[in-house]
mmCIF file of C-alpha atoms in Angstrom:
data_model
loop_
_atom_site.group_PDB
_atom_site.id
_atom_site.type_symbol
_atom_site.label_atom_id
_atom_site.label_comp_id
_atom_site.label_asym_id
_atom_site.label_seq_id
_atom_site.Cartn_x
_atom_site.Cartn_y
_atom_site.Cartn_z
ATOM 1 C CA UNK A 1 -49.803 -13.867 -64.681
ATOM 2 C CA UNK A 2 -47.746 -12.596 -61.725
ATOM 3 C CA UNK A 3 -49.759 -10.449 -59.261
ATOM 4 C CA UNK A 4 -48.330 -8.598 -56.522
ATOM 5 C CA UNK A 5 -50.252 -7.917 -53.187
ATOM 6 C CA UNK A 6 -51.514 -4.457 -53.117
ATOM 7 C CA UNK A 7 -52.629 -4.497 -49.537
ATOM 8 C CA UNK A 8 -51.399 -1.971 -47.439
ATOM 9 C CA UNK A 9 -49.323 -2.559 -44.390
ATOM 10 C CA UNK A 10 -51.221 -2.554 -41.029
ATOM 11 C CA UNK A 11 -51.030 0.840 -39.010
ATOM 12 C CA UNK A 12 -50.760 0.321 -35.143
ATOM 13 C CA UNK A 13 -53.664 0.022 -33.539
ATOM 14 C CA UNK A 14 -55.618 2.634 -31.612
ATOM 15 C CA UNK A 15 -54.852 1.232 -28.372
ATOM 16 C CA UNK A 16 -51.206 0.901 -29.390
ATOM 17 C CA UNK A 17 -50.940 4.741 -30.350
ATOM 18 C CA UNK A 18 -52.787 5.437 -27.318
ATOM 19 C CA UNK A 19 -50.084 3.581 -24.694
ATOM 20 C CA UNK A 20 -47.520 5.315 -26.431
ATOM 21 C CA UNK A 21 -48.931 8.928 -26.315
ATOM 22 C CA UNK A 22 -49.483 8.097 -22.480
ATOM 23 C CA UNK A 23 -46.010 6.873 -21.903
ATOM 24 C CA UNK A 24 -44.667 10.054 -23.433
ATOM 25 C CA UNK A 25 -47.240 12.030 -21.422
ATOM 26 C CA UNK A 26 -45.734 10.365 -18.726
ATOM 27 C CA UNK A 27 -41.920 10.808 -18.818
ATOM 28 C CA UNK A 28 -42.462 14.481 -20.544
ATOM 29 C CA UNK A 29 -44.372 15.794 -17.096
ATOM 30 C CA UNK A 30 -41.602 13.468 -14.968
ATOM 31 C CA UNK A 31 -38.516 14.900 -16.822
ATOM 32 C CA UNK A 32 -40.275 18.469 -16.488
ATOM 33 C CA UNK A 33 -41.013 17.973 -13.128
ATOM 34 C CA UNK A 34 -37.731 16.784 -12.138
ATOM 35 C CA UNK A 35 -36.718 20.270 -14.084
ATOM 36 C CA UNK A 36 -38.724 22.414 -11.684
ATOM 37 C CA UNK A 37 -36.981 20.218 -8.156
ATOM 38 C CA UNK A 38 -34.184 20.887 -9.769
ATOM 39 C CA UNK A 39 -34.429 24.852 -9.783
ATOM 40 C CA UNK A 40 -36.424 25.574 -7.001
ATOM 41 C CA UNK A 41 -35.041 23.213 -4.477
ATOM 42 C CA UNK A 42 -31.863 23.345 -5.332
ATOM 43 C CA UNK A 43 -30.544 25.793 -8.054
ATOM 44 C CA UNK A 44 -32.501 29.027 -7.434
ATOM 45 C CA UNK A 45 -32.591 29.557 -3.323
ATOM 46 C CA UNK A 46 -28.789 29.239 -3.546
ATOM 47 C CA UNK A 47 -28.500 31.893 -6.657
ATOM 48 C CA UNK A 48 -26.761 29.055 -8.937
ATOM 49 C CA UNK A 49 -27.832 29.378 -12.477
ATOM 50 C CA UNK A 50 -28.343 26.626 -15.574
ATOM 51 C CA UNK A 51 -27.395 27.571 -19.092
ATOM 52 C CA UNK A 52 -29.523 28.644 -21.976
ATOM 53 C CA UNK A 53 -32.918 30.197 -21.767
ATOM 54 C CA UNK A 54 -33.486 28.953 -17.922
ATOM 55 C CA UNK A 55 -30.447 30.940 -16.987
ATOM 56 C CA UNK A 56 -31.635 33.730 -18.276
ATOM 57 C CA UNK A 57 -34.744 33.350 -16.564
ATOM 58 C CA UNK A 58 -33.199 33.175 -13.294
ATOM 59 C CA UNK A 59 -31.409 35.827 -13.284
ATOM 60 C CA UNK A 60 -34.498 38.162 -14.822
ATOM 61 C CA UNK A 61 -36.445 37.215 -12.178
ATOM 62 C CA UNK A 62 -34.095 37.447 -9.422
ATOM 63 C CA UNK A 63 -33.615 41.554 -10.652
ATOM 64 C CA UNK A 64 -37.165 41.616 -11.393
ATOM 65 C CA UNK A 65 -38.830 39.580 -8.517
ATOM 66 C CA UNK A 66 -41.214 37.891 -11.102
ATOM 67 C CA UNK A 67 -41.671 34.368 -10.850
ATOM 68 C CA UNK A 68 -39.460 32.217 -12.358
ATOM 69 C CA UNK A 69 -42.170 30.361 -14.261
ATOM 70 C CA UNK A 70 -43.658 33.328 -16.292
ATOM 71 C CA UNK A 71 -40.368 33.899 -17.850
ATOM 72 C CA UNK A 72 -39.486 29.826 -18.169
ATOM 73 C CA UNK A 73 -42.695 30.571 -20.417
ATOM 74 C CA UNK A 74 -42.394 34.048 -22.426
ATOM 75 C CA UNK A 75 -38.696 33.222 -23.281
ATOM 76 C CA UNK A 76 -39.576 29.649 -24.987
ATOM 77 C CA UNK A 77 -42.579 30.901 -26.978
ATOM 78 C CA UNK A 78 -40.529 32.384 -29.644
ATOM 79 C CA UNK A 79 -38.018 29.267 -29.414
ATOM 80 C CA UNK A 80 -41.654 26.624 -29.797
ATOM 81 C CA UNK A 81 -42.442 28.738 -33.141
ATOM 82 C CA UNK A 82 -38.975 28.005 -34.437
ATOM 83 C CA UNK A 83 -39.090 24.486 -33.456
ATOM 84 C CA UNK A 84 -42.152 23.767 -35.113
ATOM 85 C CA UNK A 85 -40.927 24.945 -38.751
ATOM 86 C CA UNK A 86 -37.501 23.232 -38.198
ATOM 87 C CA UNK A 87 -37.977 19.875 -36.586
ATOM 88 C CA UNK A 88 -42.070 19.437 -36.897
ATOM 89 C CA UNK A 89 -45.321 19.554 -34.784
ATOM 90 C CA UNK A 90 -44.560 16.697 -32.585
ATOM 91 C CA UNK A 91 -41.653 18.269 -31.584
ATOM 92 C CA UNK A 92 -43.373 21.805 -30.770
ATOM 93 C CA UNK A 93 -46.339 20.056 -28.545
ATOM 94 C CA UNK A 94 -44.025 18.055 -26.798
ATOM 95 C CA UNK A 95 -41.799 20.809 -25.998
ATOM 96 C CA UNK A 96 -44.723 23.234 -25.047
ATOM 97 C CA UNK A 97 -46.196 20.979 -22.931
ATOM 98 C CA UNK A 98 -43.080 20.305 -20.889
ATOM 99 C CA UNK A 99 -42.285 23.758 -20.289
ATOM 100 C CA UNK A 100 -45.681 24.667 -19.481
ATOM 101 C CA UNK A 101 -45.421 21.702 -16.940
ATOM 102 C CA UNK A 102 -41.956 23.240 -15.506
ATOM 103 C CA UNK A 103 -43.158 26.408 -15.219
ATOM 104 C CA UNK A 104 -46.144 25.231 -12.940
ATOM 105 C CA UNK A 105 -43.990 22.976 -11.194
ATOM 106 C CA UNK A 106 -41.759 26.132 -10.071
ATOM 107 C CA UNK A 107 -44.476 28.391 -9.380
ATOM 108 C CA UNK A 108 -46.012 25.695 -6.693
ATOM 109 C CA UNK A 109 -42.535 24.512 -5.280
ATOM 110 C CA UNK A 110 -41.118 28.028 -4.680
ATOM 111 C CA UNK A 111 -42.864 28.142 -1.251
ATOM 112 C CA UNK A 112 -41.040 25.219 -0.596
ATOM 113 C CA UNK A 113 -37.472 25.718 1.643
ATOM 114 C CA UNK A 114 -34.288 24.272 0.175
ATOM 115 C CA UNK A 115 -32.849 21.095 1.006
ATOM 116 C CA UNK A 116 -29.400 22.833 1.013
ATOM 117 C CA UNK A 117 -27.802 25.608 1.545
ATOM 118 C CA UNK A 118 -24.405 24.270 0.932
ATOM 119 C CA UNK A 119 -23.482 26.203 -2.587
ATOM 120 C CA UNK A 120 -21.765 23.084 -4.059
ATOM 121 C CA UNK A 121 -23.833 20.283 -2.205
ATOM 122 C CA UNK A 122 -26.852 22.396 -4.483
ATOM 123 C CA UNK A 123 -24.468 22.723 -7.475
ATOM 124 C CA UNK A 124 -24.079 19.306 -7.204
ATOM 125 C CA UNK A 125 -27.704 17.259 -6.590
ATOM 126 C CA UNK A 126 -29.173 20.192 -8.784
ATOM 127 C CA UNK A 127 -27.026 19.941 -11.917
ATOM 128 C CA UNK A 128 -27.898 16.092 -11.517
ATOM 129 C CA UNK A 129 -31.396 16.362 -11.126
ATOM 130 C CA UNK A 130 -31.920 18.643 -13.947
ATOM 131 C CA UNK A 131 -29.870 16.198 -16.505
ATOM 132 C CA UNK A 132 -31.790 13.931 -15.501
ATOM 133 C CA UNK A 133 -35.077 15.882 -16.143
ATOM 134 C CA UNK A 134 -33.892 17.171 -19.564
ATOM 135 C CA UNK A 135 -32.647 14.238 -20.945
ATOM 136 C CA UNK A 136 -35.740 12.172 -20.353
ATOM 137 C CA UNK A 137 -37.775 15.250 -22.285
ATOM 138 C CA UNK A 138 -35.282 15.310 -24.872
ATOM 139 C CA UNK A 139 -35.270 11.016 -24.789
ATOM 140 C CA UNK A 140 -39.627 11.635 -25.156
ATOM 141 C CA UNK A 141 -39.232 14.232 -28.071
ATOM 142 C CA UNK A 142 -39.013 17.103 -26.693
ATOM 143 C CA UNK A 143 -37.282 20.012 -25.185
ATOM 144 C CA UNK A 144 -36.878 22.450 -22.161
ATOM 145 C CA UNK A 145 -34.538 25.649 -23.543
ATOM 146 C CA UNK A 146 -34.668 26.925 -26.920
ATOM 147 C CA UNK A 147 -31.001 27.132 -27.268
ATOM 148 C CA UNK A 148 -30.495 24.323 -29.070
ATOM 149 C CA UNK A 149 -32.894 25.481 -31.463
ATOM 150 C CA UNK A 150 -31.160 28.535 -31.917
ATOM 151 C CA UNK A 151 -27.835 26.863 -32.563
ATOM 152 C CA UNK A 152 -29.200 24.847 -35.025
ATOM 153 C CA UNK A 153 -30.480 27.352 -36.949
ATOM 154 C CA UNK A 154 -26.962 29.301 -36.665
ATOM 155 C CA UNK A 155 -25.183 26.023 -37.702
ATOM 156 C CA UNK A 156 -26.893 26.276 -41.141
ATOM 157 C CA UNK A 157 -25.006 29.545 -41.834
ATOM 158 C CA UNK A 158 -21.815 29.249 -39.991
ATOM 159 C CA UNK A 159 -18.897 26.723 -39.588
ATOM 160 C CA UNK A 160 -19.586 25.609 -36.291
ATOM 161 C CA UNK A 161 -20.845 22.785 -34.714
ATOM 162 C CA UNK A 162 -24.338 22.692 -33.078
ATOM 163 C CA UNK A 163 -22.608 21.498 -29.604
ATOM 164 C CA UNK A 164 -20.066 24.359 -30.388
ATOM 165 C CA UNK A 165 -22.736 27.141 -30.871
ATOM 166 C CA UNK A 166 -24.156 26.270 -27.682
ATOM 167 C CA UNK A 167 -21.335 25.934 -25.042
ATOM 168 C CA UNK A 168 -20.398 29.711 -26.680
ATOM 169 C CA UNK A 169 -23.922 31.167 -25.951
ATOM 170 C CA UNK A 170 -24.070 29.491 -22.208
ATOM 171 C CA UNK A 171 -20.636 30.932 -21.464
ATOM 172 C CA UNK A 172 -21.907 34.244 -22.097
ATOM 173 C CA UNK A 173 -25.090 33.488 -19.815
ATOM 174 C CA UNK A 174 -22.884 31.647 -17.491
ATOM 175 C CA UNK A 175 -20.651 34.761 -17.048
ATOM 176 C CA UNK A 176 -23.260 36.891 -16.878
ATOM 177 C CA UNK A 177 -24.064 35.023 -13.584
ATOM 178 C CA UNK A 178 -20.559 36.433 -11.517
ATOM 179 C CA UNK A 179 -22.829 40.272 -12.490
ATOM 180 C CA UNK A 180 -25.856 39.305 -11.057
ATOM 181 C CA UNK A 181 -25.215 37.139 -7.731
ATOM 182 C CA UNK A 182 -20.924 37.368 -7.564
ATOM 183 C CA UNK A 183 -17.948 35.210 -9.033
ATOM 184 C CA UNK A 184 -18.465 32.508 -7.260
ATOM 185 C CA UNK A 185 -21.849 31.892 -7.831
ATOM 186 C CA UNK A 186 -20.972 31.696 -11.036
ATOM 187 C CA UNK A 187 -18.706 29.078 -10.623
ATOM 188 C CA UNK A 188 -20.826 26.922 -8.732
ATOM 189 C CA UNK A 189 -23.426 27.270 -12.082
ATOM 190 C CA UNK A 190 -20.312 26.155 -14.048
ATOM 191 C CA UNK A 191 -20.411 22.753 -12.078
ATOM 192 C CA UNK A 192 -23.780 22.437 -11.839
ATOM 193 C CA UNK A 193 -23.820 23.195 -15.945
ATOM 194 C CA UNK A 194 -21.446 20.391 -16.255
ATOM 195 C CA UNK A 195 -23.032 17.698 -14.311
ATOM 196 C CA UNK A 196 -26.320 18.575 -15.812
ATOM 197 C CA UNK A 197 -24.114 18.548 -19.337
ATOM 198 C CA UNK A 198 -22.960 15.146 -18.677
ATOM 199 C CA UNK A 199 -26.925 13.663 -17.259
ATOM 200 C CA UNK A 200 -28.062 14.571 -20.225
ATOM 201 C CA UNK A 201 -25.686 12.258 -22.343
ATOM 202 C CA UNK A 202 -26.026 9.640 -19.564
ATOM 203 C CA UNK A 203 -30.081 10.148 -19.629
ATOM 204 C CA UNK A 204 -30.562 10.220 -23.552
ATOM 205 C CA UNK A 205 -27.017 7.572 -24.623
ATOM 206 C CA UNK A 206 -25.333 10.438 -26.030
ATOM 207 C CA UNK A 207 -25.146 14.130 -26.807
ATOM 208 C CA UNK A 208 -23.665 14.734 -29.836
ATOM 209 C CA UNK A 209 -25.970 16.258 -32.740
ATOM 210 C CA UNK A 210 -26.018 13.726 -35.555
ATOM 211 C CA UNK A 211 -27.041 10.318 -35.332
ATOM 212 C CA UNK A 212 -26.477 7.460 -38.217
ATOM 213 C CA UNK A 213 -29.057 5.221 -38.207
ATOM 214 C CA UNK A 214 -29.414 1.708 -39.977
ATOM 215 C CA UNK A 215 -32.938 0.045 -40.853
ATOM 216 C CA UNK A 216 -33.468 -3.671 -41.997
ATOM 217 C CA UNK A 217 -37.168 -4.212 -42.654
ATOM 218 C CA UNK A 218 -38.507 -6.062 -45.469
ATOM 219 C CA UNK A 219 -40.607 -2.508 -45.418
ATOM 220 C CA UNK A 220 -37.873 -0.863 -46.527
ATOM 221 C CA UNK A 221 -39.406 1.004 -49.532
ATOM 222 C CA UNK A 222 -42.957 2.265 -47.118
ATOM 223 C CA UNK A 223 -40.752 2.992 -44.196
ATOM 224 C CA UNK A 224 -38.073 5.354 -46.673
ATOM 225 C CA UNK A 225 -40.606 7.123 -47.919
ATOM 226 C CA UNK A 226 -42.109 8.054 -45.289
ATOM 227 C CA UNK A 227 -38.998 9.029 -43.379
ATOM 228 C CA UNK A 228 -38.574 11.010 -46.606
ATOM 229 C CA UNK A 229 -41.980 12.242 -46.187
ATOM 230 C CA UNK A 230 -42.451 12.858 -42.552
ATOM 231 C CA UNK A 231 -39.037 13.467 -41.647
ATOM 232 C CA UNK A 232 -37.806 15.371 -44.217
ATOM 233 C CA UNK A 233 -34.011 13.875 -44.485
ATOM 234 C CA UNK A 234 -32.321 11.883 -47.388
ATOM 235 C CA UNK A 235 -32.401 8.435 -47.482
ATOM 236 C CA UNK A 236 -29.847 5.595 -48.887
ATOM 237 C CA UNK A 237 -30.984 2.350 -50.198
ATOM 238 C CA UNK A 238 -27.958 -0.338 -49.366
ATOM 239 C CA UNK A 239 -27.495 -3.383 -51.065
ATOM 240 C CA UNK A 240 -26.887 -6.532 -47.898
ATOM 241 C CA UNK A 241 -27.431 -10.254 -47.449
ATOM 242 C CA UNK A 242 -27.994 -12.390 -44.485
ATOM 243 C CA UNK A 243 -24.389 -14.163 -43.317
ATOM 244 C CA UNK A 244 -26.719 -17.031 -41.853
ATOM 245 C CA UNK A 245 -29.329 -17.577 -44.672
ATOM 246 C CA UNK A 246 -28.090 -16.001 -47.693
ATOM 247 C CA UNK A 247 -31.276 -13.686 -48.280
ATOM 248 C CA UNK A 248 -30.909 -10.075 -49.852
ATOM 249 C CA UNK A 249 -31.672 -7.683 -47.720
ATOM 250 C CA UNK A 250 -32.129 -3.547 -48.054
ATOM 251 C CA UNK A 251 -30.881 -1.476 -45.616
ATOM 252 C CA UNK A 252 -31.937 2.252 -45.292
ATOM 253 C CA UNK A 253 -29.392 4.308 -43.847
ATOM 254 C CA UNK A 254 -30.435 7.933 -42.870
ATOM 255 C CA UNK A 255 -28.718 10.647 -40.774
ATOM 256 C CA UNK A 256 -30.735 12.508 -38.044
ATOM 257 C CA UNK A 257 -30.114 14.874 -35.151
ATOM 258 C CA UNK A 258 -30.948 13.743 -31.796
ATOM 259 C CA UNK A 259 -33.755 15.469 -31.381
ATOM 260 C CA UNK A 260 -35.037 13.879 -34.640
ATOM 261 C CA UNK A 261 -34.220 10.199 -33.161
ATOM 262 C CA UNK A 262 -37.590 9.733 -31.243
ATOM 263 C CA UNK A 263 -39.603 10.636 -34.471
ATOM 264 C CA UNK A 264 -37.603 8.435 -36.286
ATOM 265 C CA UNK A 265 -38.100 5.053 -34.032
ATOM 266 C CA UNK A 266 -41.857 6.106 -34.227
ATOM 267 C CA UNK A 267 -42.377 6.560 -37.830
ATOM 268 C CA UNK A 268 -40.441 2.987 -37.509
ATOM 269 C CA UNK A 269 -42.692 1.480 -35.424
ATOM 270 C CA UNK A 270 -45.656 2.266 -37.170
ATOM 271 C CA UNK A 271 -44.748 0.493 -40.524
ATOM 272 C CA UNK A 272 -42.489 -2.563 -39.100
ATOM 273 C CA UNK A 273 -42.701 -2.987 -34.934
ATOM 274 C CA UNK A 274 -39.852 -6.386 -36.077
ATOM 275 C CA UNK A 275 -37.938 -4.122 -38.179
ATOM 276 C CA UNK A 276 -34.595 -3.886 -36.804
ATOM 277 C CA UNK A 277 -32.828 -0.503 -36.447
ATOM 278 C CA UNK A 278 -29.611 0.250 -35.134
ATOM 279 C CA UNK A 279 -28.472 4.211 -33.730
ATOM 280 C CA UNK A 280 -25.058 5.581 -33.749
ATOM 281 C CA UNK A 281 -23.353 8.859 -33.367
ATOM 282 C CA UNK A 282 -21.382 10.879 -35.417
ATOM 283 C CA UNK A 283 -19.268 13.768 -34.176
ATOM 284 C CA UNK A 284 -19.318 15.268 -37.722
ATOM 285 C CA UNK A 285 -21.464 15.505 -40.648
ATOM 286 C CA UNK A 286 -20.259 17.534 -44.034
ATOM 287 C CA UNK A 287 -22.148 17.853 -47.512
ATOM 288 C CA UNK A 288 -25.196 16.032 -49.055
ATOM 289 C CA UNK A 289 -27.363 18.441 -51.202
ATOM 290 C CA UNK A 290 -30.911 17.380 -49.672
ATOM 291 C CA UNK A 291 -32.507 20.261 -47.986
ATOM 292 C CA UNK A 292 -34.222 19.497 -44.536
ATOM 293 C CA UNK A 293 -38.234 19.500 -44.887
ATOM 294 C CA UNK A 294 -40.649 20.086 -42.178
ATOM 295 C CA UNK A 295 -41.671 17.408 -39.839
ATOM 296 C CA UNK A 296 -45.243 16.363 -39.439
#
C-alpha cells in the first residue's frame, strides 16, 4: 500500500524568527532615523517641504509652532488604522513603530543647527537622505506617510494608477508650500521631492506598485496556501520542467504590491528557506476577480 508522509514541514526556528525581527528592528529605527536627519537638519530649518503627510506636517507646525513630531504622529494614526485592514498587522506595527521612531528623532534633533543654509545644497542632501530613510522602511515592511495608503484605497474606485494618485495629491501639498514659505521654497521641495522620489526606487529596486513574483519550491502546494491564506492574493499553479534534469516542477506565480513584497519573501522563508523566488515589476495590472483579504 502506498503511504504518503504526513509530517509537517519544519517552521523556522525560534532563534531564526528572532534574528529576523531584530534585523527589521534594526533597519526600521535606521531608515526612520535617517527620516528625522533628513527633516530637521536639512529640510525644515531651510522651510523646504517633502510630499504627503510629512509635508503637511511641516507646514502645520511652522503656522502653528508645534513640534513637528506631534503632528508626524496625529496625522498617521488614522493612515496605521487603514493600513492594518488593507495590507495586515505586520504592516501596521512596522509602520507605527517607525513613525513613532521619526517623530522622536525630530523632537531631539530640532535643537540641533543646520548643516546648510544653502536652499538647494539642503534640497539636495535632504531629498537624498530621506529616500534613503524611506525606502529602507518600506524595503523592512513598513511605511512613513499614509499617502500611499490613501491612494490605494482610491485606486480601487477610480481609473488611476496608485503612482498616479499620489504624484496628484503631493502636487497639491507641494503647491501649497509657495503659500506658506514663498515660490521658491516651493521649488526647492520640488527637487528635494524628486531626489527623495528617485532614493526610494534606488533604496527598495523599484517603485512601481505591482510586483510579479515566481516561486519554485517543491512546497509549492503549503507555501500557495498560505500566501492565499496570509496574504490574501490569488495564486496560479504553472505547469514547468527542469532544462538540465528533466524533473516537473510547479511554479506559483502571484501578483503583489510592493509593500506586500516583504510579507511575501517571509511567508516564503518560513515554509522553503531553498525555495527559489524571483520579483519583477509590472507597470500595469487589469482584471482578475479575487478580492484582496486581510493580511495577518
Amino acid at each position: 500500500m502506498l503511504q504518503t508522509d504526513q509530517r509537517q514541514p519544519e517552521k523556522p526556528s525560534s532563534k531564526s524568527l528572532q534574528a529576523r525581527l531584530f534585523r527589521r528592528i534594526v533597519f526600521l529605527t535606521l531608515g526612520a532615523m535617517l527620516m528625522a536627519v533628513g527633516l530637521e537638519i536639512f529640510l525644515v530649518p531651510n522651510r523646504i517641504i517633502d510630499g504627503g503627510i510629512t509635508g503637511i506636517s511641516i507646514m502645520v507646525s511652522h503656522i502653528t509652532q508645534i513640534p513637528l513630531g506631534i503632528f508626524l504622529t496625529l496625522f498617521n494614526l488614522p493612515f496605521l488604522f487603514m493600513g492594518y485592514k488593507q495590507i495586515g498587522k505586520t504592516f501596521a506595527l512596522s509602520t507605527l513603530f517607525a513613525v513613532l521612531v521619526m517623530s522622536a528623532g525630530t523632537y531631539f534633533l530640532h535643537p540641533v543647527s543646520p548643516l546648510t543654509i544653502d536652499p538647494l545644497l539642503a534640497a539636495v542632501f535632504g531629498g537624498v537622505i530621506l529616500g534613503i530613510g524611506v525606502g529602507l522602511v518600506i524595503r523592512s515592511g513598513g511605511s512613513l506617510d499614509g499617502t500611499e495608503i490613501v491612494a490605494i484605497l482610491i485606486n480601487k474606485k477610480a481609473p488611476f494608477s496608485v503612482g498616479e494618485i499620489v504624484m496628484f495629491i503631493n502636487f497639491f501639498i507641494l503647491g501649497s508650500a509657495g503659500f506658506v514659505f514663498g515660490w521658491d521654497r516651493a521649488m526647492y521641495s520640488l527637487i528635494a521631492y524628486y531626489l527623495a522620489f528617485k532614493l526610494i526606487d534606488i533604496t527598495i529596486e523599484g517603485l512601481d506598485q505591482s510586483k510579479s513574483v515566481w516561486i519554485i519550491s517543491e512546497k509549492y502546494k503549503e507555501i500557495g496556501d498560505a500566501l492565499t491564506k496570509r496574504l490574501g492574493r490569488g495564486v496560479t499553479y504553472l505547469d514547468g520542467e527542469g532544462a538540465y534534469t528533466g524533473d516537473s516542477k510547479k511554479v506559483i506565480f502571484v501578483v503583489i504590491t510592493r509593500l506586500e513584497e516583504a510579507k511575501l519573501k517571509s511567508i516564503v522563508e518560513d515554509w522553503d528557506s531553498q525555495a527559489f523566488l524571483a520579483v519583477g515589476n509590472i507597470h500595469d495590472v487589469k482584471g482578475g476577480r479575487f478580492k484582496k483579504k486581510d493580511i495577518h
